[in-house]
Amino acid sequence: MDVMINWTLILPILVLQLVLAVIGLISLSKAQMVRGPKWMWVLIIVIGNMLGSILYFIVGRKDM
Amino acid sequence: MRGTWLLYRKEMLEMSRSFKLLWIPIVFTILGIMQPVVSVYMPDILKMSSGVPEEMFALYELPSPPVVMVQVLSQYSTLGILVLVLAGMNSVSGERYGGTAELIMVRPISTISIILSKWFAQCTALFMAFGIGYMAAYYYIYQMIGELSWKSGIISFGLYGLWLLLGITITLFFSTILRGGAAAFVTLAILAILSLLNAILPRWFSWSPSRLISLATESLTGNGLSASTAIECCLFTVGIIILAILSSSHLLQRRGLPN
């Protein structure tokens, strides 16, 4: 596969997704009330990429 | 005024503690960057998912910069507005049902201060997210695809920003009378109906706020944006926003707190 991909342009997306997941995990570790078990949200944030983190911030947190 | 400023600072503190000021701008930035990248690498993406005939690649044309910007805005129309509405749905109702509102409302602070402080806080979050996301998308399109007139970019930013502003104002309004989830549902339904009516009967609904989306698109693609329609539409939308703020303050005062 001789696909030339300019990584300097794609890297920011990956970094931002990583930052989003890290923020989600930090928020999860601090949260006292979470809908459902915490390990489930860890999986959703880590596997679910951007949508997983959005889902956690909107549905998972109880003290919005 | 002083009360509003104090409450605004409290709102902002709460937003940064709940990471809203971080995660919403990041989501908007990812959405904004993703679209130009996907447009440029579309042939490669198709190649990797094998089974696409060779003739397809010849047919693929790189969309022009304005078209990609329009695609970015349509991303914001779906996932972007969904995120904003869902993140703002509990702004008043959460406090009313959670009990924090009691602590605030026994103090001599007018309800308009409470509503205004929340509205300004939501505005700050909205324009941080939309501003950063839009600039990132603009930069990417400029770098990867081609030039885009900054003048039409700013006009479409303003028009589209007003539409998003209407979205969060309606959310705030319903958040004062309904529970969070119901408020989000009603808001999204209203926004969807407005866009649908505008799509089906554009003549009849020239004043409709959802016209702002098509105006933003027109200003990008340069298909003769009529200034009078744009001004009429903007004034109408601003009117609805002011009315919604005033009536939610009135409703909060009259209905008070649930038992």
Coordinates of C-alpha atoms in Angstrom, one line a residue:
Chain A
M1 CA 0.0 0.0 0.0
D2 CA 1.8 3.1 -1.2
V3 CA -0.6 5.6 0.4
M4 CA 1.2 8.8 1.3
I5 CA -0.3 10.1 4.5
N6 CA 0.8 13.4 5.9
W7 CA 1.0 12.5 9.6
T8 CA 1.5 16.1 10.8
L9 CA -2.1 16.7 9.7
I10 CA -3.6 13.6 11.2
L11 CA -1.7 13.7 14.5
P12 CA -3.7 16.5 16.0
I13 CA -6.9 14.5 15.7
L14 CA -5.3 11.5 17.5
V15 CA -3.9 13.8 20.2
L16 CA -7.2 15.5 20.7
Q17 CA -9.0 12.2 21.0
L18 CA -6.4 11.0 23.5
V19 CA -6.8 14.2 25.5
L20 CA -10.6 13.8 25.5
A21 CA -10.3 10.2 26.8
V22 CA -7.8 11.3 29.5
I23 CA -10.1 14.1 30.6
G24 CA -13.0 11.6 30.7
L25 CA -10.9 9.2 32.8
I26 CA -9.8 11.9 35.2
S27 CA -13.4 13.1 35.6
L28 CA -14.5 9.5 36.2
S29 CA -11.9 8.9 38.9
K30 CA -13.1 12.0 40.7
A31 CA -16.8 11.5 40.3
Q32 CA -18.7 10.3 43.3
M33 CA -22.0 9.5 41.6
V34 CA -21.9 7.6 38.3
R35 CA -24.8 5.9 36.5
G36 CA -23.8 2.2 36.4
P37 CA -20.5 0.7 37.4
K38 CA -17.3 2.7 36.9
W39 CA -15.4 -0.1 35.1
M40 CA -18.1 -0.1 32.4
W41 CA -17.4 3.6 31.8
V42 CA -13.7 3.0 31.7
L43 CA -14.3 0.6 28.9
I44 CA -16.7 2.9 27.1
I45 CA -14.3 5.8 27.2
V46 CA -11.3 3.8 26.2
I47 CA -12.9 1.8 23.4
G48 CA -15.6 4.3 22.3
N49 CA -13.2 7.0 21.2
M50 CA -14.8 10.4 20.9
L51 CA -18.4 9.2 21.1
G52 CA -17.6 7.1 24.2
S53 CA -16.3 10.2 26.1
I54 CA -19.2 12.3 25.0
L55 CA -21.6 9.6 26.2
Y56 CA -19.8 9.5 29.6
F57 CA -19.9 13.3 30.0
I58 CA -23.6 13.5 29.1
V59 CA -25.1 10.3 30.5
G60 CA -22.6 9.0 32.9
R61 CA -22.1 12.0 35.2
K62 CA -24.9 12.6 37.6
D63 CA -23.9 15.9 39.0
M64 CA -24.2 18.0 35.9
Chain B
M1 CA -25.7 43.7 37.7
R2 CA -23.4 42.8 40.5
G3 CA -25.4 39.7 41.3
T4 CA -25.4 38.6 37.7
W5 CA -21.6 38.9 37.6
L6 CA -21.2 36.9 40.8
L7 CA -23.5 34.2 39.6
Y8 CA -21.8 34.1 36.3
R9 CA -18.4 33.4 38.0
K10 CA -20.1 30.6 39.9
E11 CA -21.4 29.2 36.7
M12 CA -18.0 29.3 35.0
L13 CA -16.4 27.7 38.0
E14 CA -18.9 24.9 37.9
M15 CA -18.4 24.5 34.1
S16 CA -14.6 24.2 34.5
R17 CA -15.0 21.8 37.4
S18 CA -17.3 19.5 35.3
F19 CA -14.7 19.8 32.4
K20 CA -17.4 21.3 30.1
L21 CA -15.1 24.1 29.1
L22 CA -12.6 21.5 27.9
W23 CA -14.5 18.7 26.4
I24 CA -17.0 20.6 24.4
P25 CA -14.4 22.7 22.5
I26 CA -12.3 19.5 21.9
V27 CA -15.3 17.8 20.4
F28 CA -16.0 20.8 18.2
T29 CA -12.4 20.9 17.1
I30 CA -12.3 17.2 16.3
L31 CA -15.5 17.5 14.2
G32 CA -14.0 20.6 12.4
I33 CA -10.7 19.0 11.6
M34 CA -12.1 15.6 10.7
Q35 CA -14.2 16.8 7.7
P36 CA -11.3 18.3 5.6
V37 CA -9.0 15.4 6.4
V38 CA -11.7 12.9 5.3
S39 CA -12.4 14.8 2.1
V40 CA -8.8 14.8 1.1
Y41 CA -8.0 11.2 2.0
M42 CA -11.4 9.8 0.7
P43 CA -9.8 7.9 -2.3
D44 CA -7.3 6.3 0.1
I45 CA -10.0 5.4 2.6
L46 CA -12.0 3.7 -0.2
K47 CA -8.9 1.9 -1.4
M48 CA -8.3 0.4 2.0
S49 CA -11.8 -0.9 2.2
S50 CA -11.3 -3.1 -0.8
G51 CA -14.1 -3.9 -3.2
V52 CA -14.5 -0.5 -4.6
P53 CA -14.2 -0.5 -8.4
E54 CA -11.4 1.4 -10.0
E55 CA -13.7 3.7 -12.0
M56 CA -14.9 5.2 -8.7
F57 CA -11.5 6.8 -8.1
A58 CA -11.6 8.5 -11.4
L59 CA -15.0 10.0 -10.5
Y60 CA -13.9 11.3 -7.2
E61 CA -13.2 15.0 -7.2
L62 CA -11.8 17.0 -4.3
P63 CA -14.5 19.3 -3.1
S64 CA -13.8 23.0 -3.2
P65 CA -12.9 24.8 0.1
P66 CA -16.4 26.4 0.6
V67 CA -18.1 23.0 0.1
V68 CA -15.9 21.4 2.7
M69 CA -16.7 24.3 5.1
V70 CA -20.4 23.7 4.5
Q71 CA -19.9 20.1 5.3
V72 CA -18.2 21.1 8.6
L73 CA -21.2 23.3 9.4
S74 CA -23.6 20.4 8.7
Q75 CA -21.5 18.3 11.2
Y76 CA -22.2 21.0 13.7
S77 CA -25.9 21.0 12.8
T78 CA -26.2 17.4 13.9
L79 CA -23.6 16.2 16.5
G80 CA -22.6 19.7 17.5
I81 CA -26.0 21.0 18.4
L82 CA -26.8 17.6 20.0
V83 CA -23.8 18.0 22.3
L84 CA -24.6 21.7 23.2
V85 CA -28.3 20.9 24.0
L86 CA -27.6 17.8 26.0
A87 CA -24.8 19.6 27.9
G88 CA -27.0 22.5 28.8
M89 CA -30.3 20.7 29.5
N90 CA -29.7 20.6 33.3
S91 CA -28.6 24.2 33.7
V92 CA -31.7 25.3 35.5
S93 CA -33.7 22.2 36.1
G94 CA -30.7 20.5 37.8
E95 CA -30.7 23.2 40.4
R96 CA -34.5 23.3 40.8
Y97 CA -34.8 19.6 41.4
G98 CA -31.4 19.2 43.1
G99 CA -32.1 21.8 45.7
T100 CA -29.3 24.3 45.0
A101 CA -31.9 26.8 43.6
E102 CA -33.4 27.1 47.1
L103 CA -30.1 28.4 48.5
I104 CA -29.8 31.0 45.8
M105 CA -33.5 32.1 45.6
V106 CA -33.8 32.9 49.3
R107 CA -31.2 35.6 48.8
P108 CA -32.3 39.0 47.4
I109 CA -31.3 38.2 43.8
S110 CA -33.7 38.7 41.0
T111 CA -34.6 35.7 38.8
I112 CA -33.4 37.7 35.7
S113 CA -29.9 37.7 37.2
I114 CA -30.0 33.9 37.7
I115 CA -31.2 33.3 34.1
L116 CA -28.9 35.9 32.6
S117 CA -25.8 34.6 34.4
K118 CA -26.6 31.1 33.1
W119 CA -27.2 32.4 29.6
F120 CA -23.9 34.2 29.6
A121 CA -22.1 31.2 30.9
Q122 CA -23.7 29.0 28.1
C123 CA -22.7 31.6 25.6
T124 CA -19.1 31.6 26.7
A125 CA -19.0 27.8 26.4
L126 CA -20.7 28.0 23.0
F127 CA -18.4 30.6 21.5
M128 CA -15.3 29.0 22.9
A129 CA -16.3 25.7 21.3
F130 CA -17.6 27.0 18.0
G131 CA -14.9 29.6 17.7
I132 CA -12.0 27.2 18.3
G133 CA -13.6 24.5 16.1
Y134 CA -14.4 26.9 13.3
M135 CA -10.9 28.4 13.3
A136 CA -9.3 24.9 13.3
A137 CA -11.6 23.8 10.4
Y138 CA -10.7 27.0 8.5
Y139 CA -7.0 26.5 9.1
Y140 CA -7.1 22.9 7.9
I141 CA -9.1 23.7 4.8
Y142 CA -6.7 26.5 4.0
Q143 CA -3.7 24.2 4.4
M144 CA -5.0 21.1 2.7
I145 CA -7.5 22.2 0.1
G146 CA -7.3 25.8 -0.8
E147 CA -8.1 29.4 -0.1
L148 CA -11.4 30.5 1.4
S149 CA -12.4 34.1 1.6
W150 CA -12.1 35.2 5.2
K151 CA -14.9 37.7 4.8
S152 CA -17.5 35.1 3.9
G153 CA -16.0 32.9 6.6
I154 CA -16.7 35.6 9.2
I155 CA -20.2 36.3 7.9
S156 CA -21.1 32.6 8.0
F157 CA -19.5 32.2 11.4
G158 CA -21.8 35.0 12.7
L159 CA -24.9 33.7 11.1
Y160 CA -24.3 30.1 12.2
G161 CA -23.3 31.2 15.6
L162 CA -26.7 33.0 16.0
W163 CA -28.5 29.7 15.1
L164 CA -26.5 27.8 17.8
L165 CA -27.2 30.6 20.2
L166 CA -30.9 30.2 19.6
G167 CA -30.5 26.5 20.3
I168 CA -29.0 27.0 23.7
T169 CA -31.5 29.8 24.6
I170 CA -34.4 27.5 23.8
T171 CA -32.7 24.8 25.9
L172 CA -32.4 27.2 28.8
F173 CA -36.1 28.2 28.5
F174 CA -37.4 24.7 28.6
S175 CA -34.9 23.8 31.3
T176 CA -36.8 26.2 33.6
I177 CA -40.1 24.5 33.2
L178 CA -39.2 20.9 32.5
R179 CA -36.8 18.2 33.7
G180 CA -33.5 18.0 31.9
G181 CA -34.2 15.1 29.6
A182 CA -37.6 16.5 28.5
A183 CA -36.1 19.9 28.0
A184 CA -33.5 18.5 25.6
F185 CA -36.1 16.5 23.7
V186 CA -38.5 19.4 23.2
T187 CA -35.6 21.7 22.1
L188 CA -34.3 19.2 19.6
A189 CA -37.8 18.6 18.3
I190 CA -38.4 22.3 17.8
L191 CA -35.1 22.8 16.1
A192 CA -35.7 19.8 13.8
I193 CA -39.2 21.1 12.9
L194 CA -37.9 24.6 12.1
S195 CA -35.2 23.2 9.8
L196 CA -37.7 20.8 8.2
L197 CA -40.2 23.6 7.5
N198 CA -37.5 25.7 6.0
A199 CA -36.5 22.9 3.8
I200 CA -40.0 22.1 2.6
L201 CA -41.4 25.6 2.2
P202 CA -38.6 28.0 1.9
R203 CA -40.8 30.8 0.6
W204 CA -43.3 30.8 3.5
F205 CA -40.6 30.7 6.1
S206 CA -38.2 33.3 4.9
W207 CA -38.2 34.8 8.4
S208 CA -37.6 31.4 10.1
P209 CA -34.5 31.3 12.3
S210 CA -33.5 28.0 10.6
R211 CA -33.0 30.1 7.5
L212 CA -29.7 31.2 9.2
I213 CA -28.2 27.9 8.2
S214 CA -28.9 28.3 4.5
L215 CA -27.8 31.9 4.7
A216 CA -24.5 30.8 6.3
T217 CA -24.1 28.3 3.5
E218 CA -25.0 30.9 0.8
S219 CA -22.4 33.3 2.2
L220 CA -19.7 30.6 1.9
T221 CA -20.5 29.4 -1.6
G222 CA -21.1 33.0 -2.7
N223 CA -24.5 32.5 -4.2
G224 CA -25.7 36.1 -3.8
L225 CA -26.5 36.5 -0.1
S226 CA -29.4 39.0 0.1
A227 CA -28.6 41.5 2.9
S228 CA -32.2 42.4 3.7
T229 CA -33.2 38.7 4.2
A230 CA -30.2 38.2 6.4
I231 CA -30.9 41.2 8.6
E232 CA -34.6 40.4 8.8
C233 CA -33.8 36.8 9.9
C234 CA -31.1 37.9 12.4
L235 CA -33.5 40.5 14.0
F236 CA -36.3 38.0 14.3
T237 CA -33.9 35.4 15.9
V238 CA -32.5 38.0 18.4
G239 CA -36.1 38.9 19.2
I240 CA -37.0 35.3 20.0
I241 CA -33.8 35.0 22.1
I242 CA -34.7 38.1 24.2
L243 CA -38.3 36.9 24.6
A244 CA -37.1 33.5 25.7
I245 CA -34.8 34.9 28.3
L246 CA -37.4 37.3 29.7
S247 CA -40.1 34.6 29.8
S248 CA -37.9 32.1 31.5
S249 CA -37.0 34.6 34.2
H250 CA -40.7 35.3 34.6
L251 CA -41.6 31.5 34.8
L252 CA -38.8 30.9 37.3
Q253 CA -40.2 33.6 39.5
R254 CA -43.8 32.4 39.2
R255 CA -43.4 28.7 39.4
G256 CA -40.8 28.8 42.1
L257 CA -39.5 25.5 43.3
P258 CA -40.9 22.0 43.1
N259 CA -41.6 20.3 46.4

